[in-house]
Each structure stands twice: as C-alpha cells, then as structure tokens.
PDB file of C-alpha atoms in Angstrom:
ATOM      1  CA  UNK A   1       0.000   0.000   0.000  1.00  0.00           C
ATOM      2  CA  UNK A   2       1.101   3.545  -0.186  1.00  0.00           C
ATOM      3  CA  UNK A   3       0.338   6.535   2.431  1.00  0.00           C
ATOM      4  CA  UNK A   4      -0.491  10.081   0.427  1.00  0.00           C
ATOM      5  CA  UNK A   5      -0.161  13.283   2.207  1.00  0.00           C
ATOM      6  CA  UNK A   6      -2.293  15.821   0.640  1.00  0.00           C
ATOM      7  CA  UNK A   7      -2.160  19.765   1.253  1.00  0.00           C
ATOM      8  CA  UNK A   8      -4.099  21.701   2.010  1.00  0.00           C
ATOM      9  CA  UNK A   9      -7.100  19.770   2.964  1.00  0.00           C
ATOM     10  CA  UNK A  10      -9.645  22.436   2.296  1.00  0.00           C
ATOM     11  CA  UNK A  11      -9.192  26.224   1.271  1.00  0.00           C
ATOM     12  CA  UNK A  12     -11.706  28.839   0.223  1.00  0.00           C
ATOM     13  CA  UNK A  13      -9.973  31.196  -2.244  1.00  0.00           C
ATOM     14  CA  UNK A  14     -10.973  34.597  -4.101  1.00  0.00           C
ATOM     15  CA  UNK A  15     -11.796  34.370  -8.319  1.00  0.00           C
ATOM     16  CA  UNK A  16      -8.812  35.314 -10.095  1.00  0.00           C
ATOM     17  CA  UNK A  17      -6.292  33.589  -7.901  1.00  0.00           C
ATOM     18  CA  UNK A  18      -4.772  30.582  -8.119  1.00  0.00           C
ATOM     19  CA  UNK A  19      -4.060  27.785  -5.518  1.00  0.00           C
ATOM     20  CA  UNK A  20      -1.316  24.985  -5.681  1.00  0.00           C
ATOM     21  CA  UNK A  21      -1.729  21.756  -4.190  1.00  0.00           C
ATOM     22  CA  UNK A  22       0.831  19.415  -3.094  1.00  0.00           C
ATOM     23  CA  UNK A  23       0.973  15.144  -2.865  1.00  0.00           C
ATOM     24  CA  UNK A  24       3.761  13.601  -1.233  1.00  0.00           C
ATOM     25  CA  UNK A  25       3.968  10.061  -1.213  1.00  0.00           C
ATOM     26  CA  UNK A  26       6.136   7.592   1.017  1.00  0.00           C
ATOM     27  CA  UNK A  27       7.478   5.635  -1.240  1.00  0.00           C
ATOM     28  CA  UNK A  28       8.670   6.187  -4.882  1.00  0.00           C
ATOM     29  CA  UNK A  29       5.944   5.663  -7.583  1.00  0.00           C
ATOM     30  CA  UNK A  30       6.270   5.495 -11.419  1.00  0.00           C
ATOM     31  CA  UNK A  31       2.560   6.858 -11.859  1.00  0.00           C
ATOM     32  CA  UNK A  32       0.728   9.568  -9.980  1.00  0.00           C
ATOM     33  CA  UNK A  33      -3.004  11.341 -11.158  1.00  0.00           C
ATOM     34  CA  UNK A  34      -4.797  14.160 -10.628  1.00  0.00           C
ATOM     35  CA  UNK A  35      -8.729  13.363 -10.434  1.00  0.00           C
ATOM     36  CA  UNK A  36     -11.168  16.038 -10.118  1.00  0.00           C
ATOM     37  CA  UNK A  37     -14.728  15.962  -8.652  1.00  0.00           C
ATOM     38  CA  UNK A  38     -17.183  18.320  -8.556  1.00  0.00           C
ATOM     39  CA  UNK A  39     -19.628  18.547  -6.093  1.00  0.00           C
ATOM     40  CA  UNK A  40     -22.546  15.605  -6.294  1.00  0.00           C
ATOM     41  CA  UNK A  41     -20.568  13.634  -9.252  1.00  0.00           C
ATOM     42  CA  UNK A  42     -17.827  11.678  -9.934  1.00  0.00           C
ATOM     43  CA  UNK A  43     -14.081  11.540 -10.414  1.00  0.00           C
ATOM     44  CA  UNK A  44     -12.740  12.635 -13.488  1.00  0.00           C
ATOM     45  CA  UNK A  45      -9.059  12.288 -14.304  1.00  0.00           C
ATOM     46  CA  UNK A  46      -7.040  15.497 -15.240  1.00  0.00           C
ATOM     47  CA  UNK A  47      -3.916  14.495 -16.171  1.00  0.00           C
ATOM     48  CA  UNK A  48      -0.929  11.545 -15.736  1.00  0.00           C
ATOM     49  CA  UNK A  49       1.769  13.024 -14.374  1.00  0.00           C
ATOM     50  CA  UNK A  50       5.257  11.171 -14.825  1.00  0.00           C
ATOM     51  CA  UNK A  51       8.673  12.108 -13.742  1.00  0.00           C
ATOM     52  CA  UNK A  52      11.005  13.118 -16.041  1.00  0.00           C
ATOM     53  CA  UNK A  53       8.420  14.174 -18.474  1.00  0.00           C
ATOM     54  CA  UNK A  54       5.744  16.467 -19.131  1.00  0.00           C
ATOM     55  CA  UNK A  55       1.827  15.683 -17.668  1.00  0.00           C
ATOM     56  CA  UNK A  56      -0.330  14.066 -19.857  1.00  0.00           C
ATOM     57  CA  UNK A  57      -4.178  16.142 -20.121  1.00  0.00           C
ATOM     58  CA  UNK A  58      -7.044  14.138 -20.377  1.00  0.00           C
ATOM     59  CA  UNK A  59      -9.886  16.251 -22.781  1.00  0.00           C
ATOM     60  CA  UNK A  60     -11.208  19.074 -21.698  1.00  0.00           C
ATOM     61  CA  UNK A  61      -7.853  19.963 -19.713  1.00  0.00           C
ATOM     62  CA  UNK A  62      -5.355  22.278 -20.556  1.00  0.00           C
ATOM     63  CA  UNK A  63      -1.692  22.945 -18.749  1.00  0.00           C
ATOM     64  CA  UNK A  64      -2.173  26.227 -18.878  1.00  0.00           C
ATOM     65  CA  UNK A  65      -5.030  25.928 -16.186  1.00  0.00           C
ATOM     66  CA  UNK A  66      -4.179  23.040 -14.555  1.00  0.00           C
ATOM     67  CA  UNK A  67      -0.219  23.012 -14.512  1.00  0.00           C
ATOM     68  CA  UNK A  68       1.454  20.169 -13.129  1.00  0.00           C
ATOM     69  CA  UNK A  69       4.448  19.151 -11.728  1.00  0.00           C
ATOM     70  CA  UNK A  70       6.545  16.001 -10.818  1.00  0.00           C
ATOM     71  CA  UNK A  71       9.911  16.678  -9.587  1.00  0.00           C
ATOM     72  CA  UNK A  72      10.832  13.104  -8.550  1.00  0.00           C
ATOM     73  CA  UNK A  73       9.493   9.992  -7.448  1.00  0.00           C
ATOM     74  CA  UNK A  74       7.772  10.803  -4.139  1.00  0.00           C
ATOM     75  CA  UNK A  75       5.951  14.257  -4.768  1.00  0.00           C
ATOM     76  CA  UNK A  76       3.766  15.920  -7.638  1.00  0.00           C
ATOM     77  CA  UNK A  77       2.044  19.332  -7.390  1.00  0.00           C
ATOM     78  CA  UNK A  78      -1.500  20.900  -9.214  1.00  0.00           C
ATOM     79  CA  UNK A  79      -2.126  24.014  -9.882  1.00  0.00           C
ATOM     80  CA  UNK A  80      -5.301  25.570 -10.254  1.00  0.00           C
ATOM     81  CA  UNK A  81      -5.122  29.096 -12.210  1.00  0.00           C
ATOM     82  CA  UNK A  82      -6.746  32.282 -12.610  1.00  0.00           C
ATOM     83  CA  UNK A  83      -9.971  30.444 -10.657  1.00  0.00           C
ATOM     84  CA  UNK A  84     -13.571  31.026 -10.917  1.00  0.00           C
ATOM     85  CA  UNK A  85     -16.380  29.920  -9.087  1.00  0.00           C
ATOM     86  CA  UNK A  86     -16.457  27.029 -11.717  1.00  0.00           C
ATOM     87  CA  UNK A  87     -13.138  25.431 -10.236  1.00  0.00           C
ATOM     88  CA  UNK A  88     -15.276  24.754  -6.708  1.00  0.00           C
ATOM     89  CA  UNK A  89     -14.065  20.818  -6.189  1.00  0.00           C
ATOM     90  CA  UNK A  90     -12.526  17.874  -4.557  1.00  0.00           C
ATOM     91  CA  UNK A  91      -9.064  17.906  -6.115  1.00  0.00           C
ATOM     92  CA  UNK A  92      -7.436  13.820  -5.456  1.00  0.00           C
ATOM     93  CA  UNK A  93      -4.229  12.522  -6.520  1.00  0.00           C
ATOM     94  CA  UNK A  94      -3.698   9.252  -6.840  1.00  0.00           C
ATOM     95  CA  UNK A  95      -0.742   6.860  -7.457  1.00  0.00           C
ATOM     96  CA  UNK A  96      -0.369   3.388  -8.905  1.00  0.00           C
ATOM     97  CA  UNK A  97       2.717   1.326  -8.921  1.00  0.00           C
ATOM     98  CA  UNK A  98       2.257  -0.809 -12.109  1.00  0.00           C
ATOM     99  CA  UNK A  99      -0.768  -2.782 -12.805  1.00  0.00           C
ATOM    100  CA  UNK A 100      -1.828  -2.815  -8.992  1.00  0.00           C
ATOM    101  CA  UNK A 101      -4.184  -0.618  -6.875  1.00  0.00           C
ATOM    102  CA  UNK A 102      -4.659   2.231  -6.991  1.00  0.00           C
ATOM    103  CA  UNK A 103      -4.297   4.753  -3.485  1.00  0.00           C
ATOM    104  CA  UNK A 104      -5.666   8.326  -3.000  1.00  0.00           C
ATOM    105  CA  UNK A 105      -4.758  11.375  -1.030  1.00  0.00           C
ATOM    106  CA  UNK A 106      -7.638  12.491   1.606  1.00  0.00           C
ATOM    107  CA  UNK A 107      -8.468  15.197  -1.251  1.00  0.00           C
ATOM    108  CA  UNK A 108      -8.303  19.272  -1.303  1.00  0.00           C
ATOM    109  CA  UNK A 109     -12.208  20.959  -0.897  1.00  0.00           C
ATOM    110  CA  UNK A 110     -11.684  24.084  -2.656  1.00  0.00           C
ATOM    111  CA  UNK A 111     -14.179  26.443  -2.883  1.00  0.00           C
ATOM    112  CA  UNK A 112     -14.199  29.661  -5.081  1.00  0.00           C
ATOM    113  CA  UNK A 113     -15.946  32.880  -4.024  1.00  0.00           C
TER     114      UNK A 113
ATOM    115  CA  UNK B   1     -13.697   4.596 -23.658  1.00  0.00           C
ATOM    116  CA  UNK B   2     -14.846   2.202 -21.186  1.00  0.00           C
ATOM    117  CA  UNK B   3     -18.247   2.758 -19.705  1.00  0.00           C
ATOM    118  CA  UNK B   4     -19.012   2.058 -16.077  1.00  0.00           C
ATOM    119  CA  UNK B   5     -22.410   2.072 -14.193  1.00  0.00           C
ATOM    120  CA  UNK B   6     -23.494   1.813 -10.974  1.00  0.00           C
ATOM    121  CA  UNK B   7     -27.150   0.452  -9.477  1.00  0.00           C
ATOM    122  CA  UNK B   8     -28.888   1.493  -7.335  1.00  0.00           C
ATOM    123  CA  UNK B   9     -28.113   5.264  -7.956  1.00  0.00           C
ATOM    124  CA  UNK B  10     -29.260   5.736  -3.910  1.00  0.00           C
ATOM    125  CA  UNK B  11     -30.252   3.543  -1.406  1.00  0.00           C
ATOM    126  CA  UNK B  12     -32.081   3.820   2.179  1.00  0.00           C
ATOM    127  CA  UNK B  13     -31.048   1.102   4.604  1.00  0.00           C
ATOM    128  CA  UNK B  14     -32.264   0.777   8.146  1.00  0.00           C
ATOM    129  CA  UNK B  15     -29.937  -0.577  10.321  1.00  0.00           C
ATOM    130  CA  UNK B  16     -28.822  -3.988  10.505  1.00  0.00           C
ATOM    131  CA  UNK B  17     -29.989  -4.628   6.908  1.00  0.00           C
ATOM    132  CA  UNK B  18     -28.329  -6.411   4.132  1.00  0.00           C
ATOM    133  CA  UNK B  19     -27.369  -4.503   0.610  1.00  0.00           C
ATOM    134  CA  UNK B  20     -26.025  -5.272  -2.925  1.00  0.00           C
ATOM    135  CA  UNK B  21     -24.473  -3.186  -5.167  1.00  0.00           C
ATOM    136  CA  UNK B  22     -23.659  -3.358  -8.616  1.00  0.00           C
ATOM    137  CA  UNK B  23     -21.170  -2.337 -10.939  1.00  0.00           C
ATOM    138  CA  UNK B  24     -21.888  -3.101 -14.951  1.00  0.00           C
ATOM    139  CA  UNK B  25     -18.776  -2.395 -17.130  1.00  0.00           C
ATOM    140  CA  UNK B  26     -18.809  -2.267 -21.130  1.00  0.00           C
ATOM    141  CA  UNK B  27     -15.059  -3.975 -21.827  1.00  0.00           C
ATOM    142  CA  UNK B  28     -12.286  -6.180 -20.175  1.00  0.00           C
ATOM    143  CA  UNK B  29     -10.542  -5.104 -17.542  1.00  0.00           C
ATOM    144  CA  UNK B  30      -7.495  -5.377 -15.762  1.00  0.00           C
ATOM    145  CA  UNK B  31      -8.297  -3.767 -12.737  1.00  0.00           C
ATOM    146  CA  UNK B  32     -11.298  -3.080 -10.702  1.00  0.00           C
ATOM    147  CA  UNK B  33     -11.374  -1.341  -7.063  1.00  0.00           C
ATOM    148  CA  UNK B  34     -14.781  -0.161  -4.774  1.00  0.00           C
ATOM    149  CA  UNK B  35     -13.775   2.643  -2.745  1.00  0.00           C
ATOM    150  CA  UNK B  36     -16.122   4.084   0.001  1.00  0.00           C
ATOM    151  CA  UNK B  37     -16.219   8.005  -0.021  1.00  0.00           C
ATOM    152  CA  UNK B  38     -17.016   8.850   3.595  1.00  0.00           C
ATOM    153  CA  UNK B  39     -18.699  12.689   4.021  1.00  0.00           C
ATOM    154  CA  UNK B  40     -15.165  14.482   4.265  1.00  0.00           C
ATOM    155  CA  UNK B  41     -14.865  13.373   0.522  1.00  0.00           C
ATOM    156  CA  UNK B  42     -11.814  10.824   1.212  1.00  0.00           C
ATOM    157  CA  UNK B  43     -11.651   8.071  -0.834  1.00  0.00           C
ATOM    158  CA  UNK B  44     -11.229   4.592   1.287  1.00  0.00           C
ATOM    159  CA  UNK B  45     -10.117   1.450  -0.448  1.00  0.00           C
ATOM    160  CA  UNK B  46     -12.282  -1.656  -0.072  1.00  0.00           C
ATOM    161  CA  UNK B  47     -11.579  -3.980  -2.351  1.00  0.00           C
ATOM    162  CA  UNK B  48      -9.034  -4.278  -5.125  1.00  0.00           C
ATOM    163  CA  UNK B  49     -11.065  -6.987  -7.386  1.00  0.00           C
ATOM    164  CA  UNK B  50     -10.340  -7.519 -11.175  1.00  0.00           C
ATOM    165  CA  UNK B  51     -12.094 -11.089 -10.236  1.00  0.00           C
ATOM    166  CA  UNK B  52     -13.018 -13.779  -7.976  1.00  0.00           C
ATOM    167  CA  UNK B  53     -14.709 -13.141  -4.705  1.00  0.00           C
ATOM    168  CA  UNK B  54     -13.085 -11.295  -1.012  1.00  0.00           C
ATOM    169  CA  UNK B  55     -14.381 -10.513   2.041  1.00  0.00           C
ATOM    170  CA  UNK B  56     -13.432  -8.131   4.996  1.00  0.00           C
ATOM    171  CA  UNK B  57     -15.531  -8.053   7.475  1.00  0.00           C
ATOM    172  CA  UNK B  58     -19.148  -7.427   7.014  1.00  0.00           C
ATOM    173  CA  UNK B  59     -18.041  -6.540   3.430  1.00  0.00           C
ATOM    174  CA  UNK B  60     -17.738  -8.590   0.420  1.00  0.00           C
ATOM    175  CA  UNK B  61     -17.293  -8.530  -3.324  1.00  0.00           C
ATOM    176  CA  UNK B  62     -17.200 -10.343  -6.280  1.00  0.00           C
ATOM    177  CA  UNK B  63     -16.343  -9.885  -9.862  1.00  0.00           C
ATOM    178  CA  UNK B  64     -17.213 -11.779 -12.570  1.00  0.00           C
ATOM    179  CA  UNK B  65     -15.074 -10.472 -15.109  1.00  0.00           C
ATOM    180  CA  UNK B  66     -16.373 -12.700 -17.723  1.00  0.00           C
ATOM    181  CA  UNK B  67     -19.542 -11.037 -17.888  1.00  0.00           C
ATOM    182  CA  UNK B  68     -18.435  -7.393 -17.205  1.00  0.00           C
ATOM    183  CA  UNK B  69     -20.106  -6.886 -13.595  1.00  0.00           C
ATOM    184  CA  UNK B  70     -19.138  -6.964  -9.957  1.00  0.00           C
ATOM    185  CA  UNK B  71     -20.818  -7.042  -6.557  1.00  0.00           C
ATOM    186  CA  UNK B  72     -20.761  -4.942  -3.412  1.00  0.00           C
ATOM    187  CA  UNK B  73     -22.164  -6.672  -0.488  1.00  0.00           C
ATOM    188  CA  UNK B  74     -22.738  -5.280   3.004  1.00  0.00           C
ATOM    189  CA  UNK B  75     -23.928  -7.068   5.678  1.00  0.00           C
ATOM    190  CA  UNK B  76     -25.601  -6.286   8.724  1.00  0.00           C
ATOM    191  CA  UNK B  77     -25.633  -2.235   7.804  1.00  0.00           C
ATOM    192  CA  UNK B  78     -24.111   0.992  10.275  1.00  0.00           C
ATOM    193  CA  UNK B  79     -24.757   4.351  10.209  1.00  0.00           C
ATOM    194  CA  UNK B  80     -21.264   4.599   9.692  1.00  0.00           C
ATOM    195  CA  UNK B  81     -21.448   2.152   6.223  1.00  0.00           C
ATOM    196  CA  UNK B  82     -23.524   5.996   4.932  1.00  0.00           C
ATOM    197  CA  UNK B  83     -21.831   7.420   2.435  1.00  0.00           C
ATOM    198  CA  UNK B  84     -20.865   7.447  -1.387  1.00  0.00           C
ATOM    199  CA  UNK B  85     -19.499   4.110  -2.883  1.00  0.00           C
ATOM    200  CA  UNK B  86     -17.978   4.108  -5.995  1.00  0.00           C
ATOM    201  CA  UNK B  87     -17.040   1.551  -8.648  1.00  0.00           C
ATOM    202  CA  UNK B  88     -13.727   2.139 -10.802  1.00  0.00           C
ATOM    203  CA  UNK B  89     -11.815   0.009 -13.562  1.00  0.00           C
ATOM    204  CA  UNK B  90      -9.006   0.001 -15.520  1.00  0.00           C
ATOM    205  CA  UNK B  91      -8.161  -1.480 -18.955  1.00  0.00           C
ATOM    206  CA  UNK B  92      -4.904  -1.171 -20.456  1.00  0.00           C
ATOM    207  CA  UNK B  93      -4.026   2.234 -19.513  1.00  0.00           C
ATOM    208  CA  UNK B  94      -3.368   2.981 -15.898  1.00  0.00           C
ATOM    209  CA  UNK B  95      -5.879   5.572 -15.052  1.00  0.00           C
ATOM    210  CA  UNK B  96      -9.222   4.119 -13.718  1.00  0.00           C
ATOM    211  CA  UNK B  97     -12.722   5.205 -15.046  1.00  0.00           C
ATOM    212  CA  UNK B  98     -15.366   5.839 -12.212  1.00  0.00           C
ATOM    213  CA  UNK B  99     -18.840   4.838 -12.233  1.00  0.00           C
ATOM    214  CA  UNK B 100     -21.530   7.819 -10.825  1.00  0.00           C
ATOM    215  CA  UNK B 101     -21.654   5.937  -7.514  1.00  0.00           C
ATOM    216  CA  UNK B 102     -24.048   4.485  -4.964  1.00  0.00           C
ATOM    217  CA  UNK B 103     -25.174   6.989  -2.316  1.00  0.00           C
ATOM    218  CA  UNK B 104     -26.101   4.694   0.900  1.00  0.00           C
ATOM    219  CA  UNK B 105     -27.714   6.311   3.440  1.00  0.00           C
ATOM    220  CA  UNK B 106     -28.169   4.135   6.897  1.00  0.00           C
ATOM    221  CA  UNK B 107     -30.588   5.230   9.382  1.00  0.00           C
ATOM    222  CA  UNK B 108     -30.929   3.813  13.052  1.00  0.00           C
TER     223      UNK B 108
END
C-alpha cells in the first residue's frame, strides 16, 4: 500500500487567484493522477503526471489551467489558475505502482468565491 | 472509452440490513477497485477486485469479469457504512474510469 499526504485539505480562495496543491507520497511511484470531482458527481481524471516528463491532459484539460508538476518519485504538485467559481471541487491525486491498486490522497475541498 | 455504471443510484437502509451493489462495465478489464467516499470526501479502499470473490468483514465482493459486472455486499448495515461508494476500472491504460456511484444512506 502507499500513504499520500495531501495539502491543504480544504481552502476557500478569491476568483482570479490561483491555488497549488501538493501530494507527497512515502514511497517512490512510477505513476501519480490528478482526479477532479465536482460537487454531487464523480471523479474525473485530469492528467498523468510522470517524472522526467511532461503531464499528460485528459480532454477538456489544458496545462495552462491546470499546470502540473513532478519533480521526482515521491511528490507531484496541481495548480489551479486564474480560478472562478467554476473550479469549486474535490481535487485527489492518486498513485499506482504498475498494474496494482490504486491509493488516493484524503483530497483538497476548494471552494471559489 | 470504457463505460461504467453503478445500481442502485441511492439507497435507504435501516440498520442492521443487508445490501447489494452493482457495478456493470462495457469492456475487459485489468483492474477493478470499490472505494467508500465517507462525508469528508476521502476516498477509502475496499476492495481491489479484477475477479473472484473477497471478504473483509461485514463486506464482500465479487467480480465476474467474464460477464463485465461486480458485486458490493454489506452485511448487517451501520450508520457509519452511509456514504458514497464508488465503482472504478481500468483497462490497459493505468488511469481508472469511475462509475456515478451508490449513495447509501443508513438510518438507526
């Protein structure tokens, strides 16, 4: 199994800004994935983030809102830019070593006012 | 892409009942998980199940990959068993598609 540290748990942030949020992992992972979900559906992946090269976007996603990073083996960062009310969410990572289960972070509740 | 669905769409439960839930899925997979989503919105692994049958407790699940469905059964319901349970498989790729979920709601 893997343990995911998530930050921050919750934040409520102003339109316009933009609010990064972090996933450590303890152990080193080929695979990690951002999921969004907004409120009263279900997950949907954003983007496959891989070390060494650059995020893949799942449609409908663009880097340029939803830049991504994944410095090594253990940690991965979103970014959610230039927000509006819109971006209001559960924002997951998730990582998967290989063809085995797949592990989640306790999620980020953002809300946009 | 693969298509995932989920029955019932909510469910009532008084306490101490018995419940199945059902995942459908439109292709083969390679990997199938049901995660409970308590009201916080974190996701908790129950079962990692591309086939065959577990258990854990008053929980239990089977997959029949074969015909492209799998079971969620909970026994003996707690007000605590409340919340979202989702449904999500992989196939090929390593991302997993979700289903819309199961919303449980168990009242004393």
């Amino acid at each position: 199994s893997a343990v995911i540290s998530q930050k921050p748990s919750r934040d409520i942030c102003q339109r316009g800004t933009s609010l990064t949020i972090q996933c450590q992992v303890d152990s080193q992972v080929t695979m990690m994935f951002w999921y969004r979900q907004q409120p009263g559906q279900s997950l949907t992946l954003i983007a496959t983030a891989n070390q060494g090269s650059e995020a893949t976007y799942e449609s409908g996603f663009v880097i340029d809102k939803f830049p991504i990073s994944r410095p090594n083996l253990t940690f991965s960062t979103l970014t959610v830019s230039n927000m509006s009310p819109e971006d209001s969410s559960i924002y997951l990572c998730s990582v998967r070593q290989g063809d085995t289960e797949a592990f989640f972070g306790q999620g980020t509740r953002l809300t946009v006012v | 892409g693969i298509q995932v669905e989920q029955s019932p769409p909510d469910l009532i439960l008084q306490e101490g009942a018995n419940s199945t839930l059902r995942c459908n899925f439109s292709d083969s997979v390679n990997n199938l998980q049901w995660f409970h989503q308590n009201p916080w919105g974190q996701l908790i692994n129950l079962f990692y199940i591309p086939s065959g049958t577990k258990q854990n407790g008053r929980l239990s699940a089977t997959t029949v990959a074969t015909e492209r469905y799998s079971l969620l059964y909970i026994s003996s319901s707690q007000t605590t068993d409340s919340g979202v349970y989702f449904c999500a498989v992989g196939s090929g790729s390593y991302q997993l598609t979700f289903g819309k979920g199961t919303k449980l709601s168990v009242i004393p």
